[in-house]
XYZ file of C-alpha atoms in Angstrom:
489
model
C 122.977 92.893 50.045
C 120.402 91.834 47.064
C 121.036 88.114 48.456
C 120.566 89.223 52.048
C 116.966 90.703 51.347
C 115.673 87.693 49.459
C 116.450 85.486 51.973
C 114.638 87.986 54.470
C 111.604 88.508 52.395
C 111.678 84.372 52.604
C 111.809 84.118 56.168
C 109.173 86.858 56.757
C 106.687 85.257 54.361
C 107.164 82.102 56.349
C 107.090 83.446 60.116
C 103.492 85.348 58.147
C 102.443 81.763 57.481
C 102.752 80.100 60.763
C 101.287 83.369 62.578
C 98.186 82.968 60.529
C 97.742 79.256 60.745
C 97.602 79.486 64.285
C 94.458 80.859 63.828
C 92.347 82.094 66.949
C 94.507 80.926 69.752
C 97.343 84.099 69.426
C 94.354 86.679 69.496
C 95.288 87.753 73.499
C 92.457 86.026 75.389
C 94.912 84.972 78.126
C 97.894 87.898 77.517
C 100.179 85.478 77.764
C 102.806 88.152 76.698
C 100.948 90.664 78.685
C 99.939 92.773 76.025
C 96.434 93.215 75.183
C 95.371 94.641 72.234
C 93.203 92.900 69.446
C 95.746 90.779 68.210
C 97.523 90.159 71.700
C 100.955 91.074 70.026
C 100.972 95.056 70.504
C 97.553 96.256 72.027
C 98.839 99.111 74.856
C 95.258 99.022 76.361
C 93.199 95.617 75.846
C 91.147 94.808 78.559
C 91.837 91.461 79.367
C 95.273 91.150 79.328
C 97.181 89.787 82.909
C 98.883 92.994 83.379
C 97.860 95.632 80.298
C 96.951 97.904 83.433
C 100.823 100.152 82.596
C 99.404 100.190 78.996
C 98.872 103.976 79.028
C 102.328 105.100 79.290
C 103.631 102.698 76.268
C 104.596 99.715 78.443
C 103.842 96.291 77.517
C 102.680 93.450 79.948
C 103.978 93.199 83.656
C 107.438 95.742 82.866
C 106.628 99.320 84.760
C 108.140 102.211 84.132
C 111.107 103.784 85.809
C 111.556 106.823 85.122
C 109.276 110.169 86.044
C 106.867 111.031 83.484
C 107.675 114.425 82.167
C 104.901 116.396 82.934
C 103.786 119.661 85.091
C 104.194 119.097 88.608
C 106.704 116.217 88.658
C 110.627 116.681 88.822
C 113.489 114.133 88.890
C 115.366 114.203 91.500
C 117.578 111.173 90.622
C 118.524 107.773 92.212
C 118.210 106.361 95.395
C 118.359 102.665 96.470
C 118.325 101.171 92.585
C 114.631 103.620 92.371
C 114.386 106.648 90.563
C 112.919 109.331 92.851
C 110.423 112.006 91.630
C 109.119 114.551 93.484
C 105.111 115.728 93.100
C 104.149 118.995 93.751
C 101.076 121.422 93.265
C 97.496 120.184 91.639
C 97.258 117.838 88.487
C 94.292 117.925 86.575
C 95.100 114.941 84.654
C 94.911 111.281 85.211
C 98.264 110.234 86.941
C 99.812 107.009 87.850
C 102.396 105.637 90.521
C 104.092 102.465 90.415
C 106.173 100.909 92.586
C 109.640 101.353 90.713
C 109.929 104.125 91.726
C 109.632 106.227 94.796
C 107.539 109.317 94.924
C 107.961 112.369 96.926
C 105.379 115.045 98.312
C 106.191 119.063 98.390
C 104.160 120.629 100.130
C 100.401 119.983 98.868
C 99.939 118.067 96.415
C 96.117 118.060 94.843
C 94.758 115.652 92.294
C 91.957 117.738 91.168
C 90.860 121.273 91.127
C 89.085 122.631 94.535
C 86.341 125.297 94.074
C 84.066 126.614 96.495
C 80.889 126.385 94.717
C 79.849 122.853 94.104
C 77.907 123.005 91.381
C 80.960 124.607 89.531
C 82.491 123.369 86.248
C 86.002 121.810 88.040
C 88.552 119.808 86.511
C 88.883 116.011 88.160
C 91.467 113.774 88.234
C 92.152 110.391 89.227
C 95.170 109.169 90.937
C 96.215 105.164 90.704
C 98.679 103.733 92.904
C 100.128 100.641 91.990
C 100.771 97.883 95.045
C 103.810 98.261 97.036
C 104.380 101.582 96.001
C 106.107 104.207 98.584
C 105.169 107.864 98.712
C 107.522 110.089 100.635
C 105.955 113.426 102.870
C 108.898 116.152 102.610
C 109.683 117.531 105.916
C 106.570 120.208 107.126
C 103.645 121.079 105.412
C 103.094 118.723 103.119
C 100.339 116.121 102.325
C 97.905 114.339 99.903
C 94.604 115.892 98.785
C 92.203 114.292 96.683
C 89.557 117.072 95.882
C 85.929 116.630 95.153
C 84.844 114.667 92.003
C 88.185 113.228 91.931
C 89.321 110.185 93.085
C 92.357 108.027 94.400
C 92.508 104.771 93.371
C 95.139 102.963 95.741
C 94.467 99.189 95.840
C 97.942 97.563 97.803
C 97.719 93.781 98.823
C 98.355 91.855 101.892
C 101.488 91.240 100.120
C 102.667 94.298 98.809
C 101.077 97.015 100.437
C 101.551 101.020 99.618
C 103.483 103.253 102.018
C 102.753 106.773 102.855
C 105.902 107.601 105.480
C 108.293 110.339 106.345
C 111.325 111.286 104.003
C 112.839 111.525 107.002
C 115.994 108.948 107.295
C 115.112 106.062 108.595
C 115.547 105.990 112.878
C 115.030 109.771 112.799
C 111.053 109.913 111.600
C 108.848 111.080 113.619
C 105.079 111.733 114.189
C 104.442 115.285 112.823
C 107.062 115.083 110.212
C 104.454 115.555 107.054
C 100.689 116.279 106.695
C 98.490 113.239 105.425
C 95.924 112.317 103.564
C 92.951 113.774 102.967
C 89.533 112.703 101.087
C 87.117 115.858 100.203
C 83.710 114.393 99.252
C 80.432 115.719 98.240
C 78.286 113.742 100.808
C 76.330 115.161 103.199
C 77.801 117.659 106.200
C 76.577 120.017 108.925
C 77.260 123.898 109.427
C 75.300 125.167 112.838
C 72.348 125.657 110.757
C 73.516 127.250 107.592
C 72.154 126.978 104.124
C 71.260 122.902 102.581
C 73.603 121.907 101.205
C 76.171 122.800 103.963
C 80.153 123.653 102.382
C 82.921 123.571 104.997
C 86.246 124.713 104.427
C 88.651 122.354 105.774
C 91.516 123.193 108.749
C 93.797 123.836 106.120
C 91.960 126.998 105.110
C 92.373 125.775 101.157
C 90.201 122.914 100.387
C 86.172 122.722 100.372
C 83.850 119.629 101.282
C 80.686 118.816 101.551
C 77.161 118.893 99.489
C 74.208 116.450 98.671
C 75.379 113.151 97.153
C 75.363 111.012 99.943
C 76.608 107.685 97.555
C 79.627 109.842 96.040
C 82.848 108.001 95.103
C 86.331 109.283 96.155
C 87.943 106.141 95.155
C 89.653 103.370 96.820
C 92.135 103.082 99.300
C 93.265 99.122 100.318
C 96.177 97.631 101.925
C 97.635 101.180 102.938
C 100.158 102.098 105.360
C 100.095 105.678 106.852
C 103.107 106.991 109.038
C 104.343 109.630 110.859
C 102.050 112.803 110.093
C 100.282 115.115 112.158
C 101.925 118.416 111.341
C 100.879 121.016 112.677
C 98.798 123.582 110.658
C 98.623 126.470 113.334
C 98.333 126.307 117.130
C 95.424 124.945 117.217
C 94.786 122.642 114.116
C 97.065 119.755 112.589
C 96.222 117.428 110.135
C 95.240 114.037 111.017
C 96.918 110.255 109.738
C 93.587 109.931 107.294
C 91.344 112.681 107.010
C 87.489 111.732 105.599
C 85.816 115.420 104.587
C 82.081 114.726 103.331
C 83.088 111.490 101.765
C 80.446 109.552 100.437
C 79.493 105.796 100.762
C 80.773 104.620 97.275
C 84.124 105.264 98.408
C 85.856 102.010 99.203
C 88.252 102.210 102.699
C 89.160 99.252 103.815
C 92.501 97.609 105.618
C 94.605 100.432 106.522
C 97.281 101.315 109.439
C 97.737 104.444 110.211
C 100.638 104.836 112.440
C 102.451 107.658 114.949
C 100.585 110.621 113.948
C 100.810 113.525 116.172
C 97.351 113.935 115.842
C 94.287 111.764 115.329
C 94.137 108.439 113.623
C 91.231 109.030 111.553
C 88.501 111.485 111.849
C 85.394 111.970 109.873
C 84.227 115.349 109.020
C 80.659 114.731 107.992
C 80.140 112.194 105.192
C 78.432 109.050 104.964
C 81.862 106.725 104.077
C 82.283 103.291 105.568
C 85.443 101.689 106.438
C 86.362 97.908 107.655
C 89.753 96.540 109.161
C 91.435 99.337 110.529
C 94.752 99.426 112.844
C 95.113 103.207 114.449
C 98.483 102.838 116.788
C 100.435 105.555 119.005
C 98.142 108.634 117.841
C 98.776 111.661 120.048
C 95.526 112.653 120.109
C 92.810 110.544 119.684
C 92.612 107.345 118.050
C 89.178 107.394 115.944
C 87.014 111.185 115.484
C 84.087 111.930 114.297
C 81.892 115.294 114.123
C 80.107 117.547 111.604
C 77.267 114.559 110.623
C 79.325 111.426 109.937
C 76.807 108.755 109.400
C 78.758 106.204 108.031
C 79.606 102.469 109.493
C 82.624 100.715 110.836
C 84.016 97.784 111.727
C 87.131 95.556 112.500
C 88.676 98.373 114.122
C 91.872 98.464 116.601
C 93.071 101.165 118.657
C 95.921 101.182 120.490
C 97.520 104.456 122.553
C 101.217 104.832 122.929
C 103.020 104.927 126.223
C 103.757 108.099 126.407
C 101.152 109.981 124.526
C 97.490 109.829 123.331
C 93.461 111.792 124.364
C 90.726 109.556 123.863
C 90.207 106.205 121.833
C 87.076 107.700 120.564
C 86.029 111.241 120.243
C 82.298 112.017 119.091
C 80.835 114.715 118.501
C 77.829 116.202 116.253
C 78.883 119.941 115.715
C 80.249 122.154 118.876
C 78.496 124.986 117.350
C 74.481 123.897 117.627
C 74.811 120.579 119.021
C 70.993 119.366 117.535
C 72.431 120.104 114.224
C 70.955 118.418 111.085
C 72.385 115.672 109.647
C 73.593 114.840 113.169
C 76.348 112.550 113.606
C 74.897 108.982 113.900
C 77.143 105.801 112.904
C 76.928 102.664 113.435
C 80.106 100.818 114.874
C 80.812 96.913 115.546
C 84.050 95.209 116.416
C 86.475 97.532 118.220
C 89.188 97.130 120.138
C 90.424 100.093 121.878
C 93.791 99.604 124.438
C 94.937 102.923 126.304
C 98.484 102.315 127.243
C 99.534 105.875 128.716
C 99.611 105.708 132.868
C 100.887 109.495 132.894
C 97.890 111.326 131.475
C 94.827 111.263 133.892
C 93.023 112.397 130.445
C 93.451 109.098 128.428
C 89.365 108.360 127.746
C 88.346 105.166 125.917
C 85.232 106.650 124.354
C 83.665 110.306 124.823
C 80.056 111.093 123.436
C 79.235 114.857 123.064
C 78.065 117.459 121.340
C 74.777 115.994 120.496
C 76.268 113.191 118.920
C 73.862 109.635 117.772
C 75.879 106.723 117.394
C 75.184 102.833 117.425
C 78.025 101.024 119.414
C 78.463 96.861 118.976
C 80.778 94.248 120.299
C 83.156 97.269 121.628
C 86.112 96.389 123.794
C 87.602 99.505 126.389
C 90.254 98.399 128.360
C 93.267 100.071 130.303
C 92.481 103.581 130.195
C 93.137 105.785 132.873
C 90.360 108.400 132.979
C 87.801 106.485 132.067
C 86.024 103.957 129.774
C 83.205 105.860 128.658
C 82.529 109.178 128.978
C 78.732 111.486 127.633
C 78.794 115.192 127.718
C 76.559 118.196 127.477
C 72.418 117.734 127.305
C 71.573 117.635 123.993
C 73.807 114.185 123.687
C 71.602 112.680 126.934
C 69.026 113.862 125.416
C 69.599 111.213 122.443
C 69.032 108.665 125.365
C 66.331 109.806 127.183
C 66.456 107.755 129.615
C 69.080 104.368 131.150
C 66.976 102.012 130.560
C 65.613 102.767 126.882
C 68.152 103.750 125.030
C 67.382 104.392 121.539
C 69.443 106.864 119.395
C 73.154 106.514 121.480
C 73.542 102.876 121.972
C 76.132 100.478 123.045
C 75.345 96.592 123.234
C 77.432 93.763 124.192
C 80.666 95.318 124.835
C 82.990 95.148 127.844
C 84.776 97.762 129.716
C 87.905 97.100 132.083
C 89.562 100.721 132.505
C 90.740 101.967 136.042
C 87.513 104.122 136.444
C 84.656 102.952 133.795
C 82.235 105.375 134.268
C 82.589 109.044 133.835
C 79.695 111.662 135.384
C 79.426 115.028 135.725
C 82.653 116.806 135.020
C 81.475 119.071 132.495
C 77.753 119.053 132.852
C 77.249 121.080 136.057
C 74.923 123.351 133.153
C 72.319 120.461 133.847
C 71.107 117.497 135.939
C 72.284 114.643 134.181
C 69.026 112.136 133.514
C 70.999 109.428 134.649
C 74.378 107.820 135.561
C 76.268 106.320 132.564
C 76.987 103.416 134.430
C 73.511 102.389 134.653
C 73.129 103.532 130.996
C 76.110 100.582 129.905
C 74.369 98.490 132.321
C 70.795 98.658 131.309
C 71.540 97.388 127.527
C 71.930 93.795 126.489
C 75.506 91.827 126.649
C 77.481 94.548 128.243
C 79.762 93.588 131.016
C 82.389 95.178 133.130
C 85.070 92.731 133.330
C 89.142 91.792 132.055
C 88.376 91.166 128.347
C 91.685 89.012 128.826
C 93.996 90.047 125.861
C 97.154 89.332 124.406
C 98.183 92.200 122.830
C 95.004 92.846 121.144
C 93.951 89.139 120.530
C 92.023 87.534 122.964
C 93.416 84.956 125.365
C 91.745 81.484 125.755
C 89.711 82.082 128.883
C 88.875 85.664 127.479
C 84.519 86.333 127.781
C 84.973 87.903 124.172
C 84.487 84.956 121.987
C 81.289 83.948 121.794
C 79.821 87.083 123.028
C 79.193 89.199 120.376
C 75.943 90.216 117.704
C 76.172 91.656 114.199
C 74.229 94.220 113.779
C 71.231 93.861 111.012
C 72.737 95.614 108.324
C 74.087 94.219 105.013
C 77.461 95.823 105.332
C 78.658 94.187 108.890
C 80.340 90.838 108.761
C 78.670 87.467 110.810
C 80.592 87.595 114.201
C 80.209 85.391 117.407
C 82.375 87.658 118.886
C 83.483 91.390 121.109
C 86.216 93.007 119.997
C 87.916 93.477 116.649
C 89.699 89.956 116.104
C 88.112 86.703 117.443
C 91.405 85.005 118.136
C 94.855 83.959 116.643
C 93.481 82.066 113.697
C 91.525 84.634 112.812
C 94.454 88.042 113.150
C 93.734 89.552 109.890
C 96.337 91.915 110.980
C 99.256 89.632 110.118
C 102.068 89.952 107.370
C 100.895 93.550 106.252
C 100.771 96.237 109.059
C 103.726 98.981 109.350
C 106.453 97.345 112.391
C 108.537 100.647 112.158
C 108.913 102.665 115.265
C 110.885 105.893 114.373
């Protein structure tokens, strides 16, 4: 034993020596080992290190865990496919992280922050990371994603690996309506028929509160996402949509995301300045993309696409059904959509229908193969944002093309007034607009299709150069490819 340790203490003192001669180059500038402390040979959270991002649970460079944490709100339920599955349930008030090792499971609501109705209160915040190519399972019913106000989500997938929000359903039984969705409370800007500045709404759940003054607040990130089968229903007249965007502010980061067979809307926008780019909304049995309550963010890259057998309008806008001049009135700015209605059986299948007062910019917009109509404005105070066809100046649509079985909509719920003038001659009367086959493939433009070429960007910093209508110019240019959900059921 005595002979043992001497010959240790040697080897030590000479390993000690060779560590130190190296000098600089083992101090973790490049985490080769993926650790990143000072010394790059133990630091748990360096900030330069390839991976040290899992450095907060004790895990060194690229390794995640799997297994659940053991902490309030999250319960093991054991193995399934080689992953260990926890479940998530009620709110978390502290910073909590998923990776993709393992597979996550929703109970009923599941907050990441605390939700008061008075803004200005003292709340607790949270923020919740997602790692890429992590899956997050809704439990049968009522249950769904919440990210309060002041907290934030932080889900950043890749084209490669991106992060799945689906049914727990088994596979070739899921369904739209099987689980809630997600939902973003913010404290940007929203309208309440003329109640007090700032205006609070309580969302459809009945629980959660949104809204306030801070039109550049920050809910996070959400990137490369995949949102399935949701929609359930809340009562018998509310269910909760794919994504849901409550007074979400402008700092928030949405961007690439499918949301896919939802029993109720897509998206829809509840007030809030947020912007969002690249967006795939398929086989929604409602509407496709929804706005009201003073959404004045921007959009763009967007594709819509009805189901067969199911499916209201492509778009649905609105300013507030309540007092339909109400301040902030709804007023984004949209460029590059393609919106495909699919369902022959419903004479109610609308590409786009302006009411309520609603504002709204409309560029390089593509309506095609809807039955109803392509474009549809309701109720005076929403003329009255175009005051007359050939001036146009707060509801605006500019080089788009419409191709539906009847374009123009007039009159069928406006017999309260005299309608200034036909909406035909309104899509008409502005530049680049044209009613004529947009020629597609799917949703990518065929060879001989008018779109490329066509189209303006609008003059704002956030919209992409295009030369083109619609939401993807052609093949070459699908930024749909090798990431969007294929799964039908």
């Amino acid at each position: 034993m005595k002979k043992s340790s001497t010959l240790l203490a040697i080897l030590f003192a000479a390993l000690l020596f060779t560590v130190v001669s190296c000098g600089d180059d083992d101090k973790g500038d490049t985490g080769n080992t993926g650790n990143t402390g000072d010394t790059g040979n133990t630091g748990d959270t360096g900030d330069t290190g390839d991976t040290g991002d899992t450095g907060d649970t004790g895990d060194t460079g690229d390794t995640e865990p799997t297994t659940c944490p053991e902490i309030a709100g999250v319960t093991d339920l054991g193995e399934f496919n080689g992953k260990e599955v926890c479940e998530l349930t009620g709110t978390f008030t502290e910073d909590l992280t998923l990776y993709s090792t393992m597979i996550y499971v929703l109970k009923e609501s599941v907050s990441i922050g605390e939700n008061k109705e008075d803004a200005a209160a003292s709340i607790k915040t949270a923020t919740l990371t997602i790692k890429p190519g992590t899956r997050i399972e809704g439990t049968l019913g009522r249950s769904f994603l919440v990210i309060n106000r002041g907290s934030k989500i932080m889900a950043e997938g890749t084209k490669e690996k991106p992060i799945v929000f689906t049914s727990n359903a088994d596979e070739g039984s899921r369904k739209s309506g099987d689980w809630g969705g997600i939902q973003l409370n913010g404290f940007a800007p929203v309208n309440c028929a003329g109640a007090v500045t700032p205006c609070q709404r309580l969302a459809e759940t009945g629980v959660e509160w949104y809204g306030g003054d801070k039109a550049d607040d920050n809910s996070g990130v959400l990137k490369f996402v995949q949102i399935e089968f949701t929609g359930f229903k809340i009562n018998s007249e509310k269910e909760f949509n794919g994504l849901t965007l409550q007074g979400v502010g402008n700092k928030t980061v949405i961007e690439n995301i499918h949301v896919n067979h939802g029993l109720d809307d897509g998206i829809e926008f509840f007030g809030g300045t947020v912007n969002v780019k690249r967006l795939v909304l398929t086989d929604a049995d409602d509407d496709c993309f929804d706005w009201t309550f003073g959404w004045s963010g921007k959009a763009q890259f967007v594709i819509c696409e009805q189901s067969e057998t199911a499916g209201d309008k492509g778009i649905e806008a609105d300013n507030n059904d309540k007092k339909t001049d109400d301040s902030p009135r709804s007023n984004p700015t949209l460029s590059n959509f393609t919106l495909i209605g699919k369902n022959g059986t419903s004479g109610t299948t609308g590409g786009a229908m302006l009411r309520e007062g609603t504002s709204g910019h409309l560029n390089n917009m593509i309506f095609t193969g809807f039955v109803a109509n392509c474009i549809d404005i309701d109720q005076e105070e929403t003329f009255n944002n175009a005051p007359d066809a050939t001036a146009p100046t707060n509801l605006q649509m500019v080089n788009s093309i419409v191709n539906c079985t009847k374009n123009f909509e007039d009159g069928d719920e406006d017999a309260s007034f005299t309608q200034p003038f036909l909406v035909e001659d309104w899509f008409n009367n502005q530049d680049g607009n044209m009613e004529a086959d947009p020629k597609l493939n799917g949703w990518i433009p065929k060879n001989d299709s008018p779109a490329p070429g066509a189209g303006v960007k609008p003059a704002d910093a956030f919209f992409e150069a295009v030369d083109f209508i619609g939401a993807i110019k052609n093949s070459a240019n699908d930024w749909t490819a090798g990431w969007i959900s294929t799964v039908s059921n």
